[in-house]
PDB file of C-alpha atoms in Angstrom:
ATOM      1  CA  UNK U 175     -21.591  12.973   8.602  1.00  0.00           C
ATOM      2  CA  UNK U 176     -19.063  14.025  11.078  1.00  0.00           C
ATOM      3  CA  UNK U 177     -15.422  14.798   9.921  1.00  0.00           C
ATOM      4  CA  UNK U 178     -12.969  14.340  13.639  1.00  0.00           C
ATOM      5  CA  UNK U 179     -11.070  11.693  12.704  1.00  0.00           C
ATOM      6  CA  UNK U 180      -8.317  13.519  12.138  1.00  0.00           C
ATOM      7  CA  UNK U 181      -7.421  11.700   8.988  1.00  0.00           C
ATOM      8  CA  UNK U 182      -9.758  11.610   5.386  1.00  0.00           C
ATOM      9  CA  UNK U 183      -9.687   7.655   5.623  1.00  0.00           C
ATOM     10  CA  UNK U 184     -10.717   7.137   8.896  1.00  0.00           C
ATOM     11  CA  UNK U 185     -13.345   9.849   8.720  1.00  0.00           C
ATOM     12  CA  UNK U 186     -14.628   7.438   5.620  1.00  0.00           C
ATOM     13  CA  UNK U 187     -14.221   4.545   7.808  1.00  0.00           C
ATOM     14  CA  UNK U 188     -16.870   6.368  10.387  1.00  0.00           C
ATOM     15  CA  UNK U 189     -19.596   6.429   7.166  1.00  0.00           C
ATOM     16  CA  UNK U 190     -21.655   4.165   9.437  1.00  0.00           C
ATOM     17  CA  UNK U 191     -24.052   5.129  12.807  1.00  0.00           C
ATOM     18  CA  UNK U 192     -22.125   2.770  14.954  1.00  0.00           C
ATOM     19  CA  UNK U 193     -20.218  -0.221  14.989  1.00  0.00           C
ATOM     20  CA  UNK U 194     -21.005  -2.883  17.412  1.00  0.00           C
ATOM     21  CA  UNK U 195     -19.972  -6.530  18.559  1.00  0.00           C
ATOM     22  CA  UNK U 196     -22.299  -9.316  16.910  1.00  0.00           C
ATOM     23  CA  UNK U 197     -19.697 -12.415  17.704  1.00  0.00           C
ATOM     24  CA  UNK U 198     -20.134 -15.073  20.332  1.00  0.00           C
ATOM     25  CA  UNK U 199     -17.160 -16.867  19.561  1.00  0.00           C
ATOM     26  CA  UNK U 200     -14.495 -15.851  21.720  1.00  0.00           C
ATOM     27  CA  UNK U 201     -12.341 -18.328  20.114  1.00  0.00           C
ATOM     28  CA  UNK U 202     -12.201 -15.702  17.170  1.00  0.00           C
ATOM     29  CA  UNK U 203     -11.148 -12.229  17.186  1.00  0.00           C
ATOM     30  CA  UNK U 204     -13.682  -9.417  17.732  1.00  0.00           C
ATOM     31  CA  UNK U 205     -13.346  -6.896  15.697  1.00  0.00           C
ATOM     32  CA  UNK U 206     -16.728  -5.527  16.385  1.00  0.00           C
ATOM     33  CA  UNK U 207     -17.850  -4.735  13.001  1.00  0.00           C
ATOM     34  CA  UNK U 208     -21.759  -5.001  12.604  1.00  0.00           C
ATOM     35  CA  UNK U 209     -22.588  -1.986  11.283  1.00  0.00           C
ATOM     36  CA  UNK U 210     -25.138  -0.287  12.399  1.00  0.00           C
ATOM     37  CA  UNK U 211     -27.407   2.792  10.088  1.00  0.00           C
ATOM     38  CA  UNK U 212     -24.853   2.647   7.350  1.00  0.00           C
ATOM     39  CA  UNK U 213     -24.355   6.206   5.768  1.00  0.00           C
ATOM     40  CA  UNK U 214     -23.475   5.156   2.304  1.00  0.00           C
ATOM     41  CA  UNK U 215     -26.738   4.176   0.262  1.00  0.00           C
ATOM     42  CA  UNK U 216     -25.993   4.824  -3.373  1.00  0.00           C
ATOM     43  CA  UNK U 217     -23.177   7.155  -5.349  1.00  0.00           C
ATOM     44  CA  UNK U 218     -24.699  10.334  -4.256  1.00  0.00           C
ATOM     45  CA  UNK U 219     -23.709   9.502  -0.557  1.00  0.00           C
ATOM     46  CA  UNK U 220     -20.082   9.116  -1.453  1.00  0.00           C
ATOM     47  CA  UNK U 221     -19.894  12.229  -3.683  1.00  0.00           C
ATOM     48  CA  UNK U 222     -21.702  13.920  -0.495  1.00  0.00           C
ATOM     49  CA  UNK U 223     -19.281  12.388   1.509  1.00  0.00           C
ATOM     50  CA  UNK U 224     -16.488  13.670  -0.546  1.00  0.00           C
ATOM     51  CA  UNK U 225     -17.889  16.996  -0.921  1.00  0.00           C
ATOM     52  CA  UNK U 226     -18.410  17.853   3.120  1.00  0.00           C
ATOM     53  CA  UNK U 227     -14.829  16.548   3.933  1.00  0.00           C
ATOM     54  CA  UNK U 228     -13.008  18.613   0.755  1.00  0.00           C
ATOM     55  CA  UNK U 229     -11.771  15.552  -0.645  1.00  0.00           C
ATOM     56  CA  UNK U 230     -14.040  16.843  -4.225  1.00  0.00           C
ATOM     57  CA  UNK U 231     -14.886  20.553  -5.113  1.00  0.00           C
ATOM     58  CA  UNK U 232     -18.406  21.600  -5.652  1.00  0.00           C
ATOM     59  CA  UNK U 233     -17.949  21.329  -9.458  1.00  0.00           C
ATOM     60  CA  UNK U 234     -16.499  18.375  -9.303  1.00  0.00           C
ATOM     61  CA  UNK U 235     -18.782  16.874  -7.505  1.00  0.00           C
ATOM     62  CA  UNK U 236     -21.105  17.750  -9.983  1.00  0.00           C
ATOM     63  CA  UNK U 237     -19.729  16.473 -13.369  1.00  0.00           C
ATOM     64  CA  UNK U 238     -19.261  13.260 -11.746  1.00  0.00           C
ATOM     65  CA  UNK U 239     -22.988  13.037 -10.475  1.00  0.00           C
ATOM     66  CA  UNK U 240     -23.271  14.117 -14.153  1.00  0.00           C
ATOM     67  CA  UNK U 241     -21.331  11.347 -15.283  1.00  0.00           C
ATOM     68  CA  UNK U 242     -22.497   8.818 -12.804  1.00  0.00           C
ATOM     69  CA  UNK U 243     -26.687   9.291 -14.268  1.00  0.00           C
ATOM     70  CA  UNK U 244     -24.903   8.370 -17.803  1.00  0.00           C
ATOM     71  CA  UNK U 245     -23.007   5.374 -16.116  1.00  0.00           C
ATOM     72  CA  UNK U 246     -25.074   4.153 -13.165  1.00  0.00           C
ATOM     73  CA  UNK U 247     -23.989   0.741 -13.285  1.00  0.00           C
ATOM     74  CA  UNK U 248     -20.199   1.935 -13.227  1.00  0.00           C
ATOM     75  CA  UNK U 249     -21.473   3.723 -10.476  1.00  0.00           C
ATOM     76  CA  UNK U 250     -23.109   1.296  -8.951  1.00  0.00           C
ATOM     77  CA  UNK U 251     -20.045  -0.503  -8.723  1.00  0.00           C
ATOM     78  CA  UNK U 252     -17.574   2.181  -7.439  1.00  0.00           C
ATOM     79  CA  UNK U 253     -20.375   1.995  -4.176  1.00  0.00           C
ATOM     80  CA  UNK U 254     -19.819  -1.243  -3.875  1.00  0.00           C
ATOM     81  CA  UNK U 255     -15.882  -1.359  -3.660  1.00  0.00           C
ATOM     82  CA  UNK U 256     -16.183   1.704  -1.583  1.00  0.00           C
ATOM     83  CA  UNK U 257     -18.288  -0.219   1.079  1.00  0.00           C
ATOM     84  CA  UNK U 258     -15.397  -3.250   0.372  1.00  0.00           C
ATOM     85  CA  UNK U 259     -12.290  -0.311   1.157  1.00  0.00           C
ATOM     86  CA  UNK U 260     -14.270   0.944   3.624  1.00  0.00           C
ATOM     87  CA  UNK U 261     -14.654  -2.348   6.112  1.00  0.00           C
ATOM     88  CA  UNK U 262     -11.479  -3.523   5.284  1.00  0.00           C
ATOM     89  CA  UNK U 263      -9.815  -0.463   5.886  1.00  0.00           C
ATOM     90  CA  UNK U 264     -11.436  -0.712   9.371  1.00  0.00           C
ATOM     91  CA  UNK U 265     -10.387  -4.100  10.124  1.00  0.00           C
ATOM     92  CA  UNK U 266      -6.871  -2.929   9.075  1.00  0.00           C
ATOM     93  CA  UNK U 267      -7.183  -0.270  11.888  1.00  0.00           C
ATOM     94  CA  UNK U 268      -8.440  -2.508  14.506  1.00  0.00           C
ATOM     95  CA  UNK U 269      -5.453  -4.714  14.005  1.00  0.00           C
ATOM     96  CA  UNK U 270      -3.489  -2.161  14.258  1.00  0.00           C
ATOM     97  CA  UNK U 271      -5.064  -0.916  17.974  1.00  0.00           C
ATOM     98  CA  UNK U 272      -4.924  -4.888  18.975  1.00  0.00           C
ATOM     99  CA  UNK U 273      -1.619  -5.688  17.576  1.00  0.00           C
ATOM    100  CA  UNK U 274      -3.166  -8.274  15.633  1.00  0.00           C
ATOM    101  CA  UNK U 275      -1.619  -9.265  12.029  1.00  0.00           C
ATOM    102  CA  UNK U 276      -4.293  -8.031   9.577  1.00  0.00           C
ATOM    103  CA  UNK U 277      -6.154 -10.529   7.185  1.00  0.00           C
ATOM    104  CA  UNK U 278      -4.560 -10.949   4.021  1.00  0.00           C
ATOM    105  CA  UNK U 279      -7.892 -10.148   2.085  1.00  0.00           C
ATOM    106  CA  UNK U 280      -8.132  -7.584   3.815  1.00  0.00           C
ATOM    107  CA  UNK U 281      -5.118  -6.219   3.006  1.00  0.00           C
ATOM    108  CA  UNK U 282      -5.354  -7.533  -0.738  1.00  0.00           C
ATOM    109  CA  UNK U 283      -8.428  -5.178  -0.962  1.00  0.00           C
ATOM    110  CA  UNK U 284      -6.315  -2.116   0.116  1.00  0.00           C
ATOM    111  CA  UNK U 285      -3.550  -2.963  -2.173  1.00  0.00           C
ATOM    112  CA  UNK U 286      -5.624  -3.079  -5.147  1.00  0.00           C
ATOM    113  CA  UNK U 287      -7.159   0.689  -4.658  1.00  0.00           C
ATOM    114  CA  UNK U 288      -3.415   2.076  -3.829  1.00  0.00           C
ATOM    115  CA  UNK U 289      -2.600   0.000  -6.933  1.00  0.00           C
ATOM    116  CA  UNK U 290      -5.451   1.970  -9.054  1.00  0.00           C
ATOM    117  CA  UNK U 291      -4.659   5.606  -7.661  1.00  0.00           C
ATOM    118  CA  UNK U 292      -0.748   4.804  -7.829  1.00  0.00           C
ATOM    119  CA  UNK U 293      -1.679   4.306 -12.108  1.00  0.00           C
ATOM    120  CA  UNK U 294      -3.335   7.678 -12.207  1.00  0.00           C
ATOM    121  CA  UNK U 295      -1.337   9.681  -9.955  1.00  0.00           C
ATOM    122  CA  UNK U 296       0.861  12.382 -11.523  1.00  0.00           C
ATOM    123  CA  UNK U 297       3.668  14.757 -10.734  1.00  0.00           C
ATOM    124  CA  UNK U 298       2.454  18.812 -10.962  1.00  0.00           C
ATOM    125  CA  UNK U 299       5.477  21.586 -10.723  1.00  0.00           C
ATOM    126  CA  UNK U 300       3.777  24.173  -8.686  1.00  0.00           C
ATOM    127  CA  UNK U 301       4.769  27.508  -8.345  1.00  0.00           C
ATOM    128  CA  UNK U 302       7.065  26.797  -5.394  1.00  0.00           C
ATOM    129  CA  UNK U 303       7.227  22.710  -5.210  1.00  0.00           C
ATOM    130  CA  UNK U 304       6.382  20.014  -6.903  1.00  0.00           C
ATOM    131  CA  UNK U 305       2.831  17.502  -5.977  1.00  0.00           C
ATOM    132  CA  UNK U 306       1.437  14.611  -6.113  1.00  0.00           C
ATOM    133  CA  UNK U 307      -2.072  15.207  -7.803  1.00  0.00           C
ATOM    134  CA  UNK U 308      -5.358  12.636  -9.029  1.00  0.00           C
ATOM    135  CA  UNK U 309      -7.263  13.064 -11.693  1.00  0.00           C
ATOM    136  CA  UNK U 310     -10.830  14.040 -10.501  1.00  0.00           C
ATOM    137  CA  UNK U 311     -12.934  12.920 -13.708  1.00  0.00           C
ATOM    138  CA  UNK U 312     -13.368   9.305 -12.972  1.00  0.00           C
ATOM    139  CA  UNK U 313     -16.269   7.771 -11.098  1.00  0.00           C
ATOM    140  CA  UNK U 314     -13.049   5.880  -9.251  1.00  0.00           C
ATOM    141  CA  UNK U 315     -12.253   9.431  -7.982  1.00  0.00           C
ATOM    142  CA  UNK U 316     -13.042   8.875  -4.311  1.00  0.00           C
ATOM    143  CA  UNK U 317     -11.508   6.012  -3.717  1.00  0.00           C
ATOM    144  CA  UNK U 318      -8.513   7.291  -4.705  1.00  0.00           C
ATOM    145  CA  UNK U 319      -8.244   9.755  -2.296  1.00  0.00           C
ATOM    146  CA  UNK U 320      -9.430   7.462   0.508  1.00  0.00           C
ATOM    147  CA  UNK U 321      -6.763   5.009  -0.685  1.00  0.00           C
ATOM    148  CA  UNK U 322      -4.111   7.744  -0.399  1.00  0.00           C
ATOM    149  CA  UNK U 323      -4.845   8.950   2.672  1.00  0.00           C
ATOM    150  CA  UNK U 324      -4.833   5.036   4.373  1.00  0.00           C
ATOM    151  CA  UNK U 325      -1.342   4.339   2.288  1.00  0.00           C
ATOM    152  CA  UNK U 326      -0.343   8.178   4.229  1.00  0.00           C
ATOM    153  CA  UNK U 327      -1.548   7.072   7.596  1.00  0.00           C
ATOM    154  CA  UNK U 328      -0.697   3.238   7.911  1.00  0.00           C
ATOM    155  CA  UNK U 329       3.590   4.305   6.703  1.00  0.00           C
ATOM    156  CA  UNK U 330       3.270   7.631   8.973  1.00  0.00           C
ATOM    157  CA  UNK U 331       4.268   8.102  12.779  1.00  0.00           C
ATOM    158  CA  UNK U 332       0.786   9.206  13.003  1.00  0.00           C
ATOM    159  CA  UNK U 333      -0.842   6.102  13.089  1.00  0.00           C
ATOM    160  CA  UNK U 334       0.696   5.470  17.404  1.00  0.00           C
ATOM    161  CA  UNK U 335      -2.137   7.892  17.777  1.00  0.00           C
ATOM    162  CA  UNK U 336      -4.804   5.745  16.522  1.00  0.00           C
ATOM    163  CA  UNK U 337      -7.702   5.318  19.133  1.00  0.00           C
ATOM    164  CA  UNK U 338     -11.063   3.945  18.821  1.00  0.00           C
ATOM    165  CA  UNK U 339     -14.399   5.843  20.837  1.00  0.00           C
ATOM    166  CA  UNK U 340     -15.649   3.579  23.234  1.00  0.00           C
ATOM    167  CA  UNK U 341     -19.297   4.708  23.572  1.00  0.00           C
ATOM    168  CA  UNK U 342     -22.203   3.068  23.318  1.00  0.00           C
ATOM    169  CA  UNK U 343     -22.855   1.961  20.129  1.00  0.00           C
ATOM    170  CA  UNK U 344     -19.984   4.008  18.698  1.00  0.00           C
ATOM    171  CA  UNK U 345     -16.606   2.504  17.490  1.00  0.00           C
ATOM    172  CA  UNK U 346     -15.477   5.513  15.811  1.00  0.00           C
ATOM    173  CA  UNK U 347     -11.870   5.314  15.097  1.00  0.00           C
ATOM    174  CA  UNK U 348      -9.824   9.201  15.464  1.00  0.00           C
ATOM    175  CA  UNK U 349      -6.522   9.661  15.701  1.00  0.00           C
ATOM    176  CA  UNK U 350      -5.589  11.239  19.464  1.00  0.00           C
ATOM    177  CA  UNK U 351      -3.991  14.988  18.591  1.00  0.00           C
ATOM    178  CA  UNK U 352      -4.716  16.162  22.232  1.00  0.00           C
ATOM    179  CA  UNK U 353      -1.769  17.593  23.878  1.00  0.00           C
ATOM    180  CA  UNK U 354      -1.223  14.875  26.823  1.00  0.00           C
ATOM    181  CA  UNK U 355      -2.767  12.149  24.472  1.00  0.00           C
ATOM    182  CA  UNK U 356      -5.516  11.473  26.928  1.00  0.00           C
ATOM    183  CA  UNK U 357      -8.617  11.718  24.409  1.00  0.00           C
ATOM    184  CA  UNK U 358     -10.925   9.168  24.811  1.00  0.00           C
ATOM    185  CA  UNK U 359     -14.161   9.691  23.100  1.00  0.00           C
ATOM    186  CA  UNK U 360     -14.425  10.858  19.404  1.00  0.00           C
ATOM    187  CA  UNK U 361     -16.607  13.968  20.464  1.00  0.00           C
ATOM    188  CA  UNK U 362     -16.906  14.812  23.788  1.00  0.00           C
ATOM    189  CA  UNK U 363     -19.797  16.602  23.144  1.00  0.00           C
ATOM    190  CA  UNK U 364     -21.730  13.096  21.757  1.00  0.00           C
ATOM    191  CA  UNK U 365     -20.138   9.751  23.522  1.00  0.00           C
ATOM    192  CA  UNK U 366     -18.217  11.562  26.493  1.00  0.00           C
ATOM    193  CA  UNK U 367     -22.017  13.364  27.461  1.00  0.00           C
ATOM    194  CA  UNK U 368     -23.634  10.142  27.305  1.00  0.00           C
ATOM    195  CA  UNK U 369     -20.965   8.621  29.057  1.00  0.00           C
ATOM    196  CA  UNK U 370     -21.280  11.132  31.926  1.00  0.00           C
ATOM    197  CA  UNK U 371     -24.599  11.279  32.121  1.00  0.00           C
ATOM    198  CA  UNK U 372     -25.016   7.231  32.296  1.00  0.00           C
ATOM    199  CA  UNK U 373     -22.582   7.129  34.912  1.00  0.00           C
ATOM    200  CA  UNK U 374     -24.464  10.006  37.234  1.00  0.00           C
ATOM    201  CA  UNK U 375     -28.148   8.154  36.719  1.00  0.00           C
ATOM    202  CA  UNK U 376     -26.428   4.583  37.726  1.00  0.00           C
ATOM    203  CA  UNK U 377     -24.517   6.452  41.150  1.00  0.00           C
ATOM    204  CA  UNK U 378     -27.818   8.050  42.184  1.00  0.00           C
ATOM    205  CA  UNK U 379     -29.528   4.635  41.410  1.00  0.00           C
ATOM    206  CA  UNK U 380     -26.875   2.587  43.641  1.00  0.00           C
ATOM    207  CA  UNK U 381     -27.578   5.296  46.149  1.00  0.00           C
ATOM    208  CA  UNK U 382     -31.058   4.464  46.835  1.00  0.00           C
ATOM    209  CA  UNK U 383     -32.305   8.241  46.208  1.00  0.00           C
ATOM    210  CA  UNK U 384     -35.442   7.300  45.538  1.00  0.00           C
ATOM    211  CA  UNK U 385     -35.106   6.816  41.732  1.00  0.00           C
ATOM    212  CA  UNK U 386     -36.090   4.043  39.563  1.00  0.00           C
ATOM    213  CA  UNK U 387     -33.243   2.169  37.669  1.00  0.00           C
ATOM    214  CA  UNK U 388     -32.585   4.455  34.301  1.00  0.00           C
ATOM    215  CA  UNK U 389     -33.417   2.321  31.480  1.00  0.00           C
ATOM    216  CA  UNK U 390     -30.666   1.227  28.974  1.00  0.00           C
TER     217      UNK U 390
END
């Protein structure tokens, strides 16, 4: 799993291989959300998730998979409205990118986890300020933190930087921190190569060189 979003939700959001366009209807908006080799398979994907992008510590990360053999049916359900925050939290996005008004389950599903995380959030004096801090015993742990970080992002300035990678079988969402906000791809190292490379085999193929069309 790749963290360059740029922001912990949206870096959950990208859980999946790709996200493509399955909808023939062009009467209907596309938000282009088959998902393609989806990343989250079971509770020890999310606390692995949650592990590589520091939204859990090591130990916590084990007392929950502790907690989750004891409770696999709790479990089993946290997956499954993770998968729910997770598609509707990428719908959200795409309506935000198309200036489209966002679904009102969709945004029902998001209230619900800021609603949970909101009850177990508490104020912590610090030794120079005071924080906002989750309790990291519950199997509803990461979704709380993914919930946060969308309720940050969707009320922040931050969210005009919002772009989605237009590669082939991609749809990553990242937020644009470049300097002249000309990012396009969410590594250039994955999508942009591709990119570049596909467009050099179809010029020397339009060319007539000699070479055989490259196949798709």
């Amino acid at each position: 799993m790749k963290f360059i979003g740029g922001a912990l939700c949206l870096d959950f959001v990208k859980t999946v291989g790709a996200r493509v366009s399955a909808q023939r209807d062009k009467r209907r908006r596309d938000y282009a959300d088959t998902v393609l080799r989806d990343k989250i398979g079971g509770f020890p994907d999310l606390l692995a998730w949650a592990q590589d992008g520091g939204a859990l510590s090591r130990e916590e990360v084990r007392r929950l998979a502790a907690l989750s053999d004891h409770q696999p049916q709790e479990a089993g359900q946290v997956v499954k409205r993770a998968i729910a925050l997770r598609e509707s939290l990428y719908r959200i996005f795409k309506c935000s990118l198309e200036r489209w008004t966002p679904d009102a389950a969709d945004v029902a599903v998001l209230e619900t986890e800021i609603a949970s995380f909101r009850t177990h959030e508490r104020l912590r004096p610090t030794a120079s300020e005071w924080t906002w801090t989750l309790p990291t015993a519950s199997l509803e742990s990461v979704l709380w933190v993914v919930a946060r970080s969308a309720a940050d992002l969707l009320t922040s300035p931050e969210l005009t930087k919002l772009k989605q990678c237009p590669g082939d079988e991609c749809g990553w969402l990242f937020l644009d921190n470049s300097q002249n906000r000309r990012r396009q791809w969410c590594d250039m190292k994955i999508c942009g190569n591709r990119a570049k490379v596909k467009r050099f085999r179809e010029r020397i193929w339009k060319g007539g060189a000699g070479f055989s069309r490259p196949l798709e």
